[in-house]
Structure formats: C-alpha cells, structure tokens
mmCIF file of C-alpha atoms in Angstrom:
data_model
loop_
_atom_site.group_PDB
_atom_site.id
_atom_site.type_symbol
_atom_site.label_atom_id
_atom_site.label_comp_id
_atom_site.label_asym_id
_atom_site.label_seq_id
_atom_site.Cartn_x
_atom_site.Cartn_y
_atom_site.Cartn_z
ATOM 1 C CA UNK A 392 117.922 44.552 115.673
ATOM 2 C CA UNK A 393 115.006 44.896 118.037
ATOM 3 C CA UNK A 394 111.898 42.897 117.268
ATOM 4 C CA UNK A 395 108.269 43.950 117.518
ATOM 5 C CA UNK A 396 107.982 41.745 120.617
ATOM 6 C CA UNK A 397 111.038 43.218 122.325
ATOM 7 C CA UNK A 398 109.432 46.657 122.114
ATOM 8 C CA UNK A 399 105.860 45.611 122.933
ATOM 9 C CA UNK A 400 106.568 43.556 126.059
ATOM 10 C CA UNK A 401 108.211 46.376 128.076
ATOM 11 C CA UNK A 402 105.445 48.734 126.970
ATOM 12 C CA UNK A 403 102.756 46.527 128.507
ATOM 13 C CA UNK A 404 104.859 45.533 131.492
ATOM 14 C CA UNK A 405 105.282 49.160 132.537
ATOM 15 C CA UNK A 406 101.822 50.387 131.578
ATOM 16 C CA UNK A 407 100.232 52.493 134.300
ATOM 17 C CA UNK A 408 97.414 55.020 134.299
ATOM 18 C CA UNK A 409 98.730 58.505 135.194
ATOM 19 C CA UNK A 410 97.634 59.788 138.586
ATOM 20 C CA UNK A 411 97.451 63.258 137.074
ATOM 21 C CA UNK A 412 94.458 62.329 134.910
ATOM 22 C CA UNK A 413 91.135 62.797 136.650
ATOM 23 C CA UNK A 414 88.496 60.113 136.222
ATOM 24 C CA UNK A 415 84.931 59.972 137.612
ATOM 25 C CA UNK A 416 84.759 58.636 141.175
ATOM 26 C CA UNK A 417 82.456 55.845 140.040
ATOM 27 C CA UNK A 418 84.949 54.577 137.429
ATOM 28 C CA UNK A 419 87.797 52.156 138.157
ATOM 29 C CA UNK A 420 90.908 51.399 136.096
ATOM 30 C CA UNK A 421 91.250 47.917 134.638
ATOM 31 C CA UNK A 422 94.892 46.935 134.138
ATOM 32 C CA UNK A 423 95.057 43.368 132.796
ATOM 33 C CA UNK A 424 98.849 43.421 132.638
ATOM 34 C CA UNK A 425 99.046 43.455 136.414
ATOM 35 C CA UNK A 426 96.826 40.361 136.544
ATOM 36 C CA UNK A 427 98.224 38.115 133.830
ATOM 37 C CA UNK A 428 101.699 39.373 132.953
ATOM 38 C CA UNK A 429 103.013 36.110 131.547
ATOM 39 C CA UNK A 430 100.272 35.461 128.988
ATOM 40 C CA UNK A 431 101.031 38.492 126.827
ATOM 41 C CA UNK A 432 104.765 37.780 127.026
ATOM 42 C CA UNK A 433 104.252 34.275 125.654
ATOM 43 C CA UNK A 434 101.936 35.675 122.998
ATOM 44 C CA UNK A 435 104.297 38.373 121.742
ATOM 45 C CA UNK A 436 107.357 36.138 121.800
ATOM 46 C CA UNK A 437 105.487 33.542 119.749
ATOM 47 C CA UNK A 438 103.852 35.729 117.117
ATOM 48 C CA UNK A 439 105.841 38.987 117.028
ATOM 49 C CA UNK A 440 109.443 37.853 117.353
ATOM 50 C CA UNK A 441 110.560 39.606 114.172
ATOM 51 C CA UNK A 442 110.818 43.140 112.796
ATOM 52 C CA UNK A 443 107.949 42.784 110.308
ATOM 53 C CA UNK A 444 105.748 45.881 110.134
ATOM 54 C CA UNK A 445 102.117 45.281 111.107
ATOM 55 C CA UNK A 446 98.845 46.955 110.237
ATOM 56 C CA UNK A 447 97.247 48.218 113.446
ATOM 57 C CA UNK A 448 93.690 47.391 114.469
ATOM 58 C CA UNK A 449 92.248 49.495 117.308
ATOM 59 C CA UNK A 450 89.460 48.544 119.686
ATOM 60 C CA UNK A 451 88.087 50.717 122.486
ATOM 61 C CA UNK A 452 89.633 49.572 125.771
ATOM 62 C CA UNK A 453 90.095 46.164 127.479
ATOM 63 C CA UNK A 454 86.974 44.504 128.885
ATOM 64 C CA UNK A 455 86.505 42.267 131.913
ATOM 65 C CA UNK A 456 86.038 38.916 130.180
ATOM 66 C CA UNK A 457 88.468 39.137 127.268
ATOM 67 C CA UNK A 458 91.727 41.035 127.236
ATOM 68 C CA UNK A 459 90.856 42.362 130.688
ATOM 69 C CA UNK A 460 91.881 39.010 132.138
ATOM 70 C CA UNK A 461 94.143 37.505 129.457
ATOM 71 C CA UNK A 462 96.131 40.631 128.618
ATOM 72 C CA UNK A 463 95.775 39.837 124.894
ATOM 73 C CA UNK A 464 93.451 41.941 122.748
ATOM 74 C CA UNK A 465 90.139 40.263 121.817
ATOM 75 C CA UNK A 466 91.300 36.978 123.332
ATOM 76 C CA UNK A 467 89.275 35.167 125.978
ATOM 77 C CA UNK A 468 90.468 32.257 128.173
ATOM 78 C CA UNK A 469 88.919 29.682 125.813
ATOM 79 C CA UNK A 470 90.885 31.066 122.859
ATOM 80 C CA UNK A 471 93.974 31.216 125.059
ATOM 81 C CA UNK A 472 93.620 27.512 125.835
ATOM 82 C CA UNK A 473 92.154 25.984 122.684
ATOM 83 C CA UNK A 474 93.615 28.130 119.909
ATOM 84 C CA UNK A 475 96.879 29.466 121.320
ATOM 85 C CA UNK A 476 97.729 26.477 123.545
ATOM 86 C CA UNK A 477 98.691 28.804 126.392
ATOM 87 C CA UNK A 478 98.024 27.023 129.673
ATOM 88 C CA UNK A 479 96.069 29.045 132.213
ATOM 89 C CA UNK A 480 93.856 28.602 135.251
ATOM 90 C CA UNK A 481 91.335 31.252 134.228
ATOM 91 C CA UNK A 482 87.588 30.447 134.123
ATOM 92 C CA UNK A 483 87.055 28.950 130.666
ATOM 93 C CA UNK A 484 84.324 31.288 129.489
ATOM 94 C CA UNK A 485 83.824 32.669 126.006
ATOM 95 C CA UNK A 486 83.504 36.362 125.252
ATOM 96 C CA UNK A 487 81.450 37.534 122.266
ATOM 97 C CA UNK A 488 83.982 39.896 120.720
ATOM 98 C CA UNK A 489 86.796 37.381 121.103
ATOM 99 C CA UNK A 490 84.673 34.686 119.446
ATOM 100 C CA UNK A 491 84.110 36.847 116.369
ATOM 101 C CA UNK A 492 87.737 37.975 116.078
ATOM 102 C CA UNK A 493 88.913 34.378 116.394
ATOM 103 C CA UNK A 494 86.675 33.478 113.460
ATOM 104 C CA UNK A 495 88.143 36.369 111.456
ATOM 105 C CA UNK A 496 91.678 35.233 112.229
ATOM 106 C CA UNK A 497 91.002 31.630 111.279
ATOM 107 C CA UNK A 498 89.303 32.763 108.059
ATOM 108 C CA UNK A 499 92.477 34.657 107.142
ATOM 109 C CA UNK A 500 94.804 31.711 107.382
ATOM 110 C CA UNK A 501 95.227 31.232 111.106
ATOM 111 C CA UNK A 502 97.032 32.915 113.963
ATOM 112 C CA UNK A 503 100.597 32.729 112.663
ATOM 113 C CA UNK A 504 99.701 34.286 109.341
ATOM 114 C CA UNK A 505 97.331 36.874 110.805
ATOM 115 C CA UNK A 506 99.676 38.181 113.481
ATOM 116 C CA UNK A 507 102.554 38.389 111.049
ATOM 117 C CA UNK A 508 100.537 41.099 109.305
ATOM 118 C CA UNK A 509 98.312 42.616 112.021
ATOM 119 C CA UNK A 510 98.599 43.955 115.555
ATOM 120 C CA UNK A 511 95.425 44.405 117.601
ATOM 121 C CA UNK A 512 95.410 47.018 120.327
ATOM 122 C CA UNK A 513 93.010 49.581 121.843
ATOM 123 C CA UNK A 514 92.830 53.355 121.778
ATOM 124 C CA UNK A 515 93.089 53.189 125.549
ATOM 125 C CA UNK A 516 95.371 50.228 126.355
ATOM 126 C CA UNK A 517 93.929 50.206 129.877
ATOM 127 C CA UNK A 518 90.266 49.503 130.524
ATOM 128 C CA UNK A 519 87.551 50.922 132.756
ATOM 129 C CA UNK A 520 84.694 49.530 134.820
ATOM 130 C CA UNK A 521 81.714 51.226 136.408
ATOM 131 C CA UNK A 522 79.414 49.530 138.911
ATOM 132 C CA UNK A 523 81.098 46.236 138.102
ATOM 133 C CA UNK A 524 80.441 46.479 134.355
ATOM 134 C CA UNK A 525 82.631 47.341 131.378
ATOM 135 C CA UNK A 526 82.764 51.056 130.665
ATOM 136 C CA UNK A 527 83.781 52.652 127.364
ATOM 137 C CA UNK A 528 85.855 55.765 127.934
ATOM 138 C CA UNK A 529 83.977 57.789 125.307
ATOM 139 C CA UNK A 530 80.692 57.404 127.193
ATOM 140 C CA UNK A 531 81.837 60.082 129.641
ATOM 141 C CA UNK A 532 82.694 63.334 127.853
ATOM 142 C CA UNK A 533 85.018 64.540 130.591
ATOM 143 C CA UNK A 534 86.892 61.243 130.767
ATOM 144 C CA UNK A 535 87.169 61.122 126.980
ATOM 145 C CA UNK A 536 88.691 64.591 127.048
ATOM 146 C CA UNK A 537 90.977 63.994 130.017
ATOM 147 C CA UNK A 538 92.587 60.843 128.679
ATOM 148 C CA UNK A 539 93.438 62.250 125.248
ATOM 149 C CA UNK A 540 97.088 62.946 126.201
ATOM 150 C CA UNK A 541 97.396 59.380 127.535
ATOM 151 C CA UNK A 542 95.909 57.908 124.348
ATOM 152 C CA UNK A 543 98.074 60.069 122.073
ATOM 153 C CA UNK A 544 101.242 59.183 123.976
ATOM 154 C CA UNK A 545 100.519 55.439 123.911
ATOM 155 C CA UNK A 546 99.665 55.420 120.206
ATOM 156 C CA UNK A 547 102.932 57.172 119.427
ATOM 157 C CA UNK A 548 104.909 54.671 121.486
ATOM 158 C CA UNK A 549 103.194 51.717 119.802
ATOM 159 C CA UNK A 550 103.951 53.131 116.356
ATOM 160 C CA UNK A 551 107.630 52.561 117.142
ATOM 161 C CA UNK A 552 107.019 48.805 117.463
ATOM 162 C CA UNK A 553 106.774 48.636 113.671
ATOM 163 C CA UNK A 554 103.649 50.121 112.123
ATOM 164 C CA UNK A 555 102.261 50.243 108.624
ATOM 165 C CA UNK A 556 101.296 53.909 108.815
ATOM 166 C CA UNK A 557 99.488 53.916 105.486
ATOM 167 C CA UNK A 558 96.420 52.259 106.944
ATOM 168 C CA UNK A 559 94.773 51.340 110.253
ATOM 169 C CA UNK A 560 91.422 49.885 111.271
ATOM 170 C CA UNK A 561 88.999 51.046 113.942
ATOM 171 C CA UNK A 562 86.686 48.455 115.522
ATOM 172 C CA UNK A 563 83.781 50.796 116.058
ATOM 173 C CA UNK A 564 82.048 52.667 113.260
ATOM 174 C CA UNK A 565 80.296 55.381 115.271
ATOM 175 C CA UNK A 566 81.557 57.066 118.461
ATOM 176 C CA UNK A 567 84.962 55.400 118.528
ATOM 177 C CA UNK A 568 85.683 56.137 114.887
ATOM 178 C CA UNK A 569 84.644 59.773 115.296
ATOM 179 C CA UNK A 570 86.949 60.144 118.304
ATOM 180 C CA UNK A 571 89.862 58.331 116.656
ATOM 181 C CA UNK A 572 89.487 60.067 113.319
ATOM 182 C CA UNK A 573 89.581 63.483 114.967
ATOM 183 C CA UNK A 574 92.784 62.530 116.778
ATOM 184 C CA UNK A 575 94.287 61.188 113.577
ATOM 185 C CA UNK A 576 93.424 64.323 111.633
ATOM 186 C CA UNK A 577 95.319 66.322 114.228
ATOM 187 C CA UNK A 578 98.303 64.038 114.860
ATOM 188 C CA UNK A 579 98.662 62.195 111.533
ATOM 189 C CA UNK A 580 99.254 58.740 112.987
ATOM 190 C CA UNK A 581 98.008 57.042 109.802
ATOM 191 C CA UNK A 582 97.203 58.090 106.258
ATOM 192 C CA UNK A 583 93.827 56.382 106.394
ATOM 193 C CA UNK A 584 91.591 54.804 109.025
ATOM 194 C CA UNK A 585 88.880 52.366 108.005
ATOM 195 C CA UNK A 586 86.007 51.799 110.460
ATOM 196 C CA UNK A 587 84.474 48.367 110.988
ATOM 197 C CA UNK A 588 81.499 47.494 113.163
ATOM 198 C CA UNK A 589 82.551 46.443 116.642
ATOM 199 C CA UNK A 590 82.526 42.650 117.153
ATOM 200 C CA UNK A 591 80.281 42.874 120.218
ATOM 201 C CA UNK A 592 77.701 44.897 118.266
ATOM 202 C CA UNK A 593 77.738 42.229 115.561
ATOM 203 C CA UNK A 594 77.460 39.301 117.958
ATOM 204 C CA UNK A 595 74.889 40.895 120.247
ATOM 205 C CA UNK A 596 72.619 42.696 117.807
ATOM 206 C CA UNK A 597 73.368 41.374 114.308
ATOM 207 C CA UNK A 598 74.084 37.711 114.900
ATOM 208 C CA UNK A 599 71.871 36.571 112.020
ATOM 209 C CA UNK A 600 74.010 38.741 109.727
ATOM 210 C CA UNK A 601 77.340 37.547 111.122
ATOM 211 C CA UNK A 602 78.474 36.043 107.811
ATOM 212 C CA UNK A 603 77.860 39.379 106.087
ATOM 213 C CA UNK A 604 80.023 41.217 108.603
ATOM 214 C CA UNK A 605 82.679 38.513 108.473
ATOM 215 C CA UNK A 606 82.928 38.950 104.711
ATOM 216 C CA UNK A 607 83.158 42.706 105.206
ATOM 217 C CA UNK A 608 86.038 42.264 107.656
ATOM 218 C CA UNK A 609 87.883 39.950 105.286
ATOM 219 C CA UNK A 610 87.344 42.284 102.337
ATOM 220 C CA UNK A 611 88.685 45.346 104.151
ATOM 221 C CA UNK A 612 91.522 43.640 106.004
ATOM 222 C CA UNK A 613 92.751 42.270 102.680
ATOM 223 C CA UNK A 614 93.375 45.888 101.636
ATOM 224 C CA UNK A 615 96.595 45.710 103.654
ATOM 225 C CA UNK A 616 98.144 43.705 100.823
ATOM 226 C CA UNK A 617 97.656 46.694 98.549
ATOM 227 C CA UNK A 618 98.905 49.239 101.070
ATOM 228 C CA UNK A 619 101.883 47.067 102.060
ATOM 229 C CA UNK A 620 103.259 47.499 98.550
ATOM 230 C CA UNK A 621 103.880 51.156 99.415
ATOM 231 C CA UNK A 622 106.207 50.329 102.322
#
C-alpha cells in the first residue's frame, strides 16, 4: 500500500510551473523544491510514512524565508534545526509565520501528533517574488485568473495523498478565503472550509493578541476530531 509520503515526495520533486501560463514580467517563480530537495524528503518520510488520512491546511504560496528555502510549509531554518533536528547550512533566521505555526503545533501535542492528523500546503505550491519581495498571487487579478487551472490540478493531485475531504482550513480570512471558497464551490474539493487569520497578519499586526488567535486556532483545528468520525 502506498503511503502519504510515497505520493507526496514525487509530487514535489516534479513540481514545475507551466510555461503556458502567463505571469507579469515583473514577477518571478519561486520553486523551493529545486533549492532544498532533500529537506522535504526527510520531512515526509519521518512524519507521513503511513496511509493515515490528513486534514488539509492551505496557505497562500511559499515565501522567501520560510518554505521558500526549506521546502516545508511554514517551516523556517530555525525550526528545521531546533524542532525537526534536520541538519542544514541555511542562514538560521526565524520567519514570523513559521514561528506562530510552530507554537500551534507544539500546543497540539508536538510534531509527530500534529502531522499524523494534518497536512499543510498552499493553494499555489510554488511561490512568487516581485522586486525581490514576496508576492501573493491574488494581488494581481490577471495572475490569479491565469493560475487557476494550475491550482485546481495541484489540489486534485494532493487529494490523492490521503485527504479528509469533510473539512479543510484556509490560512487567510479575506482575499485568500474568498478565492479558495469560490474554487471549492465549483469543484467540491471539501465539504467545508474554515478560514483562520494568516499567521503573518497575527504576528505583524496583532502580536499583543497572539494568545487569542492561538486559542482560536486550537479550537477550530480540534474540530477535525469530530469530522474524522465521519470517515
């Protein structure tokens, strides 16, 4: 029987942005799996080496200082070293979103327990930069429209890894959720999508209220125990 890891690793290994999709001239593709191919392999083989179904959590797209260099969603080099014990020669810098997600994971029993129940990915599994900065695909209407087939295809492939299709989470409660929810209404990936505020928004603009948002995350993510009973 194939495991979640045995399906996920080839997906990321072969991930390429289609040449047929037009992007703005000022925007560049960020493919972390060309940069750090061995980190995600170690990660998946350690935490996803079974056929357990996971609840999917979707971010936007990889960024330069987290998954954009580690190849692991919402995981910066510090987390890679200190929490996952994966040796690397990357600059040991923290990334705000990764810091918050790490706290969520540890509050839910640690990495082994968390990843046995959840899989974190992004609507666009490849990232974008513009003028040397992170760029969210939905901030350009034409790009957001052009990459829809790519996003739809990659979601469908990832569902085959082993998805709890009763429920998914969206890390973005405004533009990203609107975009994702419209896609889901059309393609029926999941029965229900629950939006949560993006970790960077929390850490950058609502830091004093971090404990409130952490409790909200824990409350909603715990809903998977209810939905899992339907599987």
